[in-house]
PDB file of C-alpha atoms and ligand atoms in Angstrom:
ATOM      1  CA  UNK A 793      12.819  10.992 -12.583  1.00  0.00           C
ATOM      2  CA  UNK A 794      11.318   7.226 -11.380  1.00  0.00           C
ATOM      3  CA  UNK A 795       7.848   7.784 -12.136  1.00  0.00           C
ATOM      4  CA  UNK A 796       4.731   6.208  -9.284  1.00  0.00           C
ATOM      5  CA  UNK A 797       1.208   4.876  -9.669  1.00  0.00           C
ATOM      6  CA  UNK A 798      -0.243   4.806  -6.202  1.00  0.00           C
ATOM      7  CA  UNK A 799      -3.432   2.828  -6.265  1.00  0.00           C
ATOM      8  CA  UNK A 800      -5.737   3.800  -2.499  1.00  0.00           C
ATOM      9  CA  UNK A 801      -9.237   3.150  -1.422  1.00  0.00           C
ATOM     10  CA  UNK A 802      -9.181   5.483   1.658  1.00  0.00           C
ATOM     11  CA  UNK A 803      -8.208   8.140   3.114  1.00  0.00           C
ATOM     12  CA  UNK A 804      -5.006   7.292   1.670  1.00  0.00           C
ATOM     13  CA  UNK A 805      -2.709   9.157   5.240  1.00  0.00           C
ATOM     14  CA  UNK A 806      -0.165   6.794   3.326  1.00  0.00           C
ATOM     15  CA  UNK A 807      -0.665   8.797   0.437  1.00  0.00           C
ATOM     16  CA  UNK A 808      -0.189  11.383   1.853  1.00  0.00           C
ATOM     17  CA  UNK A 809       3.094  10.621   3.462  1.00  0.00           C
ATOM     18  CA  UNK A 810       4.193   9.295   0.246  1.00  0.00           C
ATOM     19  CA  UNK A 811       3.366  12.763  -1.304  1.00  0.00           C
ATOM     20  CA  UNK A 812       4.986  14.288   1.583  1.00  0.00           C
ATOM     21  CA  UNK A 813       8.456  13.134   1.239  1.00  0.00           C
ATOM     22  CA  UNK A 814       9.136  13.137  -2.242  1.00  0.00           C
ATOM     23  CA  UNK A 815       8.228  16.738  -1.671  1.00  0.00           C
ATOM     24  CA  UNK A 816      10.950  16.820   1.216  1.00  0.00           C
ATOM     25  CA  UNK A 817      13.181  15.083  -1.003  1.00  0.00           C
ATOM     26  CA  UNK A 818      13.180  11.547   1.564  1.00  0.00           C
ATOM     27  CA  UNK A 819      12.031  10.503  -1.151  1.00  0.00           C
ATOM     28  CA  UNK A 820      14.279  11.676  -3.979  1.00  0.00           C
ATOM     29  CA  UNK A 821      14.437  11.227  -7.300  1.00  0.00           C
ATOM     30  CA  UNK A 822      10.230  10.614  -7.472  1.00  0.00           C
ATOM     31  CA  UNK A 823       7.634  12.232  -9.149  1.00  0.00           C
ATOM     32  CA  UNK A 824       3.499  11.129  -8.831  1.00  0.00           C
ATOM     33  CA  UNK A 825       2.686  10.338 -11.722  1.00  0.00           C
ATOM     34  CA  UNK A 826      -0.754   9.054 -11.770  1.00  0.00           C
ATOM     35  CA  UNK A 827      -2.886   8.054  -8.445  1.00  0.00           C
ATOM     36  CA  UNK A 828      -6.445   5.791  -9.246  1.00  0.00           C
ATOM     37  CA  UNK A 829      -8.714   4.772  -6.618  1.00  0.00           C
ATOM     38  CA  UNK A 830     -11.038   2.057  -7.136  1.00  0.00           C
ATOM     39  CA  UNK A 831     -14.154   3.904  -5.347  1.00  0.00           C
ATOM     40  CA  UNK A 832     -14.929   7.585  -4.392  1.00  0.00           C
ATOM     41  CA  UNK A 833     -12.577   7.887  -0.960  1.00  0.00           C
ATOM     42  CA  UNK A 834     -10.824  10.662  -0.059  1.00  0.00           C
ATOM     43  CA  UNK A 835      -7.653   9.702  -1.562  1.00  0.00           C
ATOM     44  CA  UNK A 836      -8.455  10.835  -4.426  1.00  0.00           C
ATOM     45  CA  UNK A 837      -9.450  14.123  -2.845  1.00  0.00           C
ATOM     46  CA  UNK A 838      -5.619  14.412  -1.416  1.00  0.00           C
ATOM     47  CA  UNK A 839      -4.135  13.825  -4.870  1.00  0.00           C
ATOM     48  CA  UNK A 840      -6.457  16.544  -6.274  1.00  0.00           C
ATOM     49  CA  UNK A 841      -4.752  18.964  -3.806  1.00  0.00           C
ATOM     50  CA  UNK A 842      -1.534  18.310  -4.936  1.00  0.00           C
ATOM     51  CA  UNK A 843      -2.157  18.793  -8.299  1.00  0.00           C
ATOM     52  CA  UNK A 844      -1.525  14.559  -9.331  1.00  0.00           C
ATOM     53  CA  UNK A 845      -3.622  13.558 -12.391  1.00  0.00           C
ATOM     54  CA  UNK A 846      -6.374  10.798 -10.703  1.00  0.00           C
ATOM     55  CA  UNK A 847      -8.945   8.984 -11.992  1.00  0.00           C
ATOM     56  CA  UNK A 848     -11.462   6.259 -10.840  1.00  0.00           C
ATOM     57  CA  UNK A 849     -11.945   2.869 -11.945  1.00  0.00           C
ATOM     58  CA  UNK A 850     -14.661   1.377 -11.091  1.00  0.00           C
ATOM     59  CA  UNK A 851     -14.111  -1.563  -8.937  1.00  0.00           C
ATOM     60  CA  UNK A 852     -15.071  -4.847 -10.288  1.00  0.00           C
ATOM     61  CA  UNK A 853     -13.749  -7.980 -12.442  1.00  0.00           C
ATOM     62  CA  UNK A 854     -12.549  -5.519 -15.386  1.00  0.00           C
ATOM     63  CA  UNK A 855      -9.964  -3.060 -13.058  1.00  0.00           C
ATOM     64  CA  UNK A 856      -6.964  -4.668 -13.492  1.00  0.00           C
ATOM     65  CA  UNK A 857      -7.464  -4.347 -17.303  1.00  0.00           C
ATOM     66  CA  UNK A 858      -9.293  -1.333 -17.312  1.00  0.00           C
ATOM     67  CA  UNK A 859      -5.769   0.110 -15.554  1.00  0.00           C
ATOM     68  CA  UNK A 860      -3.631  -1.744 -17.446  1.00  0.00           C
ATOM     69  CA  UNK A 861      -4.511   0.316 -20.126  1.00  0.00           C
ATOM     70  CA  UNK A 862      -4.412   3.496 -18.579  1.00  0.00           C
ATOM     71  CA  UNK A 863      -0.873   3.128 -17.186  1.00  0.00           C
ATOM     72  CA  UNK A 864       1.473   5.331 -17.983  1.00  0.00           C
ATOM     73  CA  UNK A 865       4.641   3.113 -20.031  1.00  0.00           C
ATOM     74  CA  UNK A 866       7.188   5.044 -18.298  1.00  0.00           C
ATOM     75  CA  UNK A 867       5.863   3.708 -14.394  1.00  0.00           C
ATOM     76  CA  UNK A 868       8.803   2.464 -12.438  1.00  0.00           C
ATOM     77  CA  UNK A 869       6.500   1.653  -9.254  1.00  0.00           C
ATOM     78  CA  UNK A 870       2.961   0.629  -7.843  1.00  0.00           C
ATOM     79  CA  UNK A 871       2.551   0.759  -4.802  1.00  0.00           C
ATOM     80  CA  UNK A 872      -1.126   0.098  -3.379  1.00  0.00           C
ATOM     81  CA  UNK A 873      -1.255   2.340  -0.214  1.00  0.00           C
ATOM     82  CA  UNK A 874      -4.926   1.071   1.610  1.00  0.00           C
ATOM     83  CA  UNK A 875      -5.737  -0.374  -1.840  1.00  0.00           C
ATOM     84  CA  UNK A 876      -8.757  -3.076  -0.955  1.00  0.00           C
ATOM     85  CA  UNK A 877      -9.583  -4.350  -5.561  1.00  0.00           C
ATOM     86  CA  UNK A 878      -7.819  -7.986  -5.476  1.00  0.00           C
ATOM     87  CA  UNK A 879      -5.216  -7.299  -8.866  1.00  0.00           C
ATOM     88  CA  UNK A 880      -5.558 -10.134 -10.727  1.00  0.00           C
ATOM     89  CA  UNK A 881      -2.608 -12.636 -12.294  1.00  0.00           C
ATOM     90  CA  UNK A 882      -2.537 -11.212 -15.269  1.00  0.00           C
ATOM     91  CA  UNK A 883      -1.753  -7.785 -14.333  1.00  0.00           C
ATOM     92  CA  UNK A 884       0.912  -9.064 -11.093  1.00  0.00           C
ATOM     93  CA  UNK A 885       2.829 -11.384 -12.931  1.00  0.00           C
ATOM     94  CA  UNK A 886       3.299  -8.822 -16.053  1.00  0.00           C
ATOM     95  CA  UNK A 887       3.949  -5.964 -13.180  1.00  0.00           C
ATOM     96  CA  UNK A 888       6.318  -8.423 -11.271  1.00  0.00           C
ATOM     97  CA  UNK A 889       8.964  -6.796  -8.936  1.00  0.00           C
ATOM     98  CA  UNK A 890       7.322  -3.255  -9.775  1.00  0.00           C
ATOM     99  CA  UNK A 891       4.012  -3.747  -7.425  1.00  0.00           C
ATOM    100  CA  UNK A 892       4.056  -3.835  -3.423  1.00  0.00           C
ATOM    101  CA  UNK A 893       1.923  -2.928  -0.832  1.00  0.00           C
ATOM    102  CA  UNK A 894       1.792  -1.810   2.402  1.00  0.00           C
ATOM    103  CA  UNK A 895      -0.384  -4.308   5.075  1.00  0.00           C
ATOM    104  CA  UNK A 896      -1.390  -3.486   9.140  1.00  0.00           C
ATOM    105  CA  UNK A 897       0.023  -7.064  10.927  1.00  0.00           C
ATOM    106  CA  UNK A 898       3.166  -9.156  10.500  1.00  0.00           C
ATOM    107  CA  UNK A 899       3.339 -10.657   7.621  1.00  0.00           C
ATOM    108  CA  UNK A 900       2.955 -14.412   6.784  1.00  0.00           C
ATOM    109  CA  UNK A 901       1.120 -13.982   9.328  1.00  0.00           C
ATOM    110  CA  UNK A 902      -2.779 -12.311   9.459  1.00  0.00           C
ATOM    111  CA  UNK A 903      -3.038 -11.818   5.988  1.00  0.00           C
ATOM    112  CA  UNK A 904      -4.747 -13.294   3.245  1.00  0.00           C
ATOM    113  CA  UNK A 905      -8.742 -12.960   2.062  1.00  0.00           C
ATOM    114  CA  UNK A 906     -10.661 -10.536   4.488  1.00  0.00           C
ATOM    115  CA  UNK A 907      -7.818  -9.483   6.538  1.00  0.00           C
ATOM    116  CA  UNK A 908      -8.160  -5.898   6.102  1.00  0.00           C
ATOM    117  CA  UNK A 909      -8.830  -3.085   8.094  1.00  0.00           C
ATOM    118  CA  UNK A 910     -10.516  -3.331  11.591  1.00  0.00           C
ATOM    119  CA  UNK A 911     -10.413  -7.177  10.373  1.00  0.00           C
ATOM    120  CA  UNK A 912      -6.840  -7.565  10.836  1.00  0.00           C
ATOM    121  CA  UNK A 913      -6.526  -5.992  14.104  1.00  0.00           C
ATOM    122  CA  UNK A 914      -9.402  -7.861  16.250  1.00  0.00           C
ATOM    123  CA  UNK A 915      -7.685 -11.314  14.740  1.00  0.00           C
ATOM    124  CA  UNK A 916      -4.209 -10.120  16.190  1.00  0.00           C
ATOM    125  CA  UNK A 917      -5.853  -9.515  18.960  1.00  0.00           C
ATOM    126  CA  UNK A 918      -8.509 -12.441  19.595  1.00  0.00           C
ATOM    127  CA  UNK A 919      -5.219 -14.571  18.733  1.00  0.00           C
ATOM    128  CA  UNK A 920      -3.214 -13.071  22.351  1.00  0.00           C
ATOM    129  CA  UNK A 921      -0.741 -12.788  20.246  1.00  0.00           C
ATOM    130  CA  UNK A 922       2.471 -10.490  21.513  1.00  0.00           C
ATOM    131  CA  UNK A 923       3.334  -8.133  18.589  1.00  0.00           C
ATOM    132  CA  UNK A 924       1.399  -6.736  15.695  1.00  0.00           C
ATOM    133  CA  UNK A 925       2.812  -3.878  12.907  1.00  0.00           C
ATOM    134  CA  UNK A 926       3.179  -3.030   9.367  1.00  0.00           C
ATOM    135  CA  UNK A 927       4.714  -4.949   6.059  1.00  0.00           C
ATOM    136  CA  UNK A 928       5.359  -3.625   2.572  1.00  0.00           C
ATOM    137  CA  UNK A 929       5.846  -6.552   0.031  1.00  0.00           C
ATOM    138  CA  UNK A 930       5.863  -6.814  -3.326  1.00  0.00           C
ATOM    139  CA  UNK A 931       2.589  -8.594  -4.670  1.00  0.00           C
ATOM    140  CA  UNK A 932       2.521 -11.564  -6.239  1.00  0.00           C
ATOM    141  CA  UNK A 933      -1.477 -13.002  -7.871  1.00  0.00           C
ATOM    142  CA  UNK A 934      -1.607 -15.029  -4.240  1.00  0.00           C
ATOM    143  CA  UNK A 935      -2.840 -12.296  -1.620  1.00  0.00           C
ATOM    144  CA  UNK A 936      -0.133 -10.900   0.895  1.00  0.00           C
ATOM    145  CA  UNK A 937       2.271 -13.941   0.136  1.00  0.00           C
ATOM    146  CA  UNK A 938       4.936 -11.927  -1.812  1.00  0.00           C
ATOM    147  CA  UNK A 939       8.221 -11.153  -0.659  1.00  0.00           C
ATOM    148  CA  UNK A 940       8.630  -9.014   2.469  1.00  0.00           C
ATOM    149  CA  UNK A 941      10.732  -5.674   2.101  1.00  0.00           C
ATOM    150  CA  UNK A 942      10.504  -4.200   5.685  1.00  0.00           C
ATOM    151  CA  UNK A 943       8.308  -5.273   8.459  1.00  0.00           C
ATOM    152  CA  UNK A 944       8.443  -3.642  11.600  1.00  0.00           C
ATOM    153  CA  UNK A 945       6.826  -4.539  14.546  1.00  0.00           C
ATOM    154  CA  UNK A 946       5.438  -3.534  18.553  1.00  0.00           C
ATOM    155  CA  UNK A 947       4.968  -4.913  21.627  1.00  0.00           C
ATOM    156  CA  UNK A 948       1.452  -5.434  22.772  1.00  0.00           C
ATOM    157  CA  UNK A 949       0.317  -3.395  25.546  1.00  0.00           C
ATOM    158  CA  UNK A 950      -2.907  -5.004  28.009  1.00  0.00           C
ATOM    159  CA  UNK A 951      -5.277  -2.209  27.524  1.00  0.00           C
ATOM    160  CA  UNK A 952      -4.853  -2.594  23.657  1.00  0.00           C
ATOM    161  CA  UNK A 953      -8.304  -1.715  21.152  1.00  0.00           C
ATOM    162  CA  UNK A 954      -8.598  -2.273  17.637  1.00  0.00           C
ATOM    163  CA  UNK A 955      -8.451   1.254  17.574  1.00  0.00           C
ATOM    164  CA  UNK A 956      -5.562   1.282  19.181  1.00  0.00           C
ATOM    165  CA  UNK A 957      -2.793  -0.762  17.227  1.00  0.00           C
ATOM    166  CA  UNK A 958      -4.440   0.566  14.176  1.00  0.00           C
ATOM    167  CA  UNK A 959      -2.678   4.262  15.596  1.00  0.00           C
ATOM    168  CA  UNK A 960      -0.074   2.739  16.100  1.00  0.00           C
ATOM    169  CA  UNK A 961       0.990   1.153  12.763  1.00  0.00           C
ATOM    170  CA  UNK A 962       0.048   3.918  11.010  1.00  0.00           C
ATOM    171  CA  UNK A 963       2.964   5.052  13.011  1.00  0.00           C
ATOM    172  CA  UNK A 964       5.132   2.368  11.892  1.00  0.00           C
ATOM    173  CA  UNK A 965       3.908   2.341   8.732  1.00  0.00           C
ATOM    174  CA  UNK A 966       4.617   6.747   7.912  1.00  0.00           C
ATOM    175  CA  UNK A 967       8.429   4.968   8.294  1.00  0.00           C
ATOM    176  CA  UNK A 968       9.352   2.116   6.999  1.00  0.00           C
ATOM    177  CA  UNK A 969       6.627   2.710   3.284  1.00  0.00           C
ATOM    178  CA  UNK A 970       8.928   5.708   2.319  1.00  0.00           C
ATOM    179  CA  UNK A 971      12.283   3.774   3.285  1.00  0.00           C
ATOM    180  CA  UNK A 972      10.891   0.885   1.318  1.00  0.00           C
ATOM    181  CA  UNK A 973       9.949   2.777  -1.985  1.00  0.00           C
ATOM    182  CA  UNK A 974      13.104   4.274  -1.771  1.00  0.00           C
ATOM    183  CA  UNK A 975      14.718   0.097  -1.793  1.00  0.00           C
ATOM    184  CA  UNK A 976      12.777  -0.379  -4.239  1.00  0.00           C
ATOM    185  CA  UNK A 977      13.064   2.284  -6.230  1.00  0.00           C
ATOM    186  CA  UNK A 978      17.402   2.416  -6.289  1.00  0.00           C
ATOM    187  CA  UNK A 979      16.996  -1.156  -6.075  1.00  0.00           C
ATOM    188  CA  UNK A 980      17.553  -1.547 -10.424  1.00  0.00           C
ATOM    189  CA  UNK A 981      15.261  -4.499 -10.615  1.00  0.00           C
ATOM    190  CA  UNK A 982      13.319  -3.655 -13.538  1.00  0.00           C
TER     191      UNK A 982
HETATM  192  C1  GRF B 803      -3.102   1.020   6.527  1.00  0.00           C
HETATM  193  O1  GRF B 803      -3.110   1.061   7.690  1.00  0.00           O
HETATM  194  C2  GRF B 803      -2.862  -0.068   5.359  1.00  0.00           C
HETATM  195  O2  GRF B 803      -1.423  -0.881   5.753  1.00  0.00           O
HETATM  196  C3  GRF B 803      -4.145  -1.249   4.612  1.00  0.00           C
HETATM  197  O3  GRF B 803      -4.959   0.155   4.354  1.00  0.00           O
HETATM  198  C4  GRF B 803      -4.436   1.557   5.852  1.00  0.00           C
HETATM  199  C5  GRF B 803      -4.531   2.328   4.371  1.00  0.00           C
HETATM  200  O4  GRF B 803      -4.695   3.609   5.029  1.00  0.00           O
HETATM  201  N1  GRF B 803      -3.164  -1.432   3.876  1.00  0.00           N
HETATM  202  P1  GRF B 803      -4.514   5.086   4.720  1.00  0.00           P
HETATM  203  O5  GRF B 803      -5.995   5.120   3.148  1.00  0.00           O
HETATM  204  O6  GRF B 803      -2.904   4.894   4.058  1.00  0.00           O
HETATM  205  O7  GRF B 803      -4.735   5.837   5.870  1.00  0.00           O
END
């Protein structure tokens, strides 16, 4: 049984998808051992509702160190599912190859500091991009720079808004995130 720790900062619909996929067997032989939030958010409530251990570690400069202290020793994978804090270099290096993130754009474009949520979708539209999508990638100390695991795109339509993009991208995320988790868990990289 593989143990997953999920980090969240927001509504946690991707967390919910992971919970559902574990329950349905789409993500087999795995369990979420802990959900960690860096602020009060509905993601924590989702964990609670599913009987998953959950904890709030306040965001700030000591976040990574505090997370290290409570991370279960048998953690196989750390999944960032709408998580807004930046993990420090030491943490990323200690858990290299064991941390993945989902980003609501086609990396390497539209990533980096400040590129989250509606900021990403607004930048994509402003740049006149023909396509957008979602990317699952390994987390390294360079923001949104780690190796890409999976990516899926779609054509941007004429009357697209940041909101319509967000909705389409969420649907893609629900497809590729469980798939990427299965890929990484079965890679036996660790
Ligand atoms: C997703 O769009 C993800 O790409 C980004 O944050 C959003 C989280 O959404 N990193 P949710 O909280 O899972 O609904």
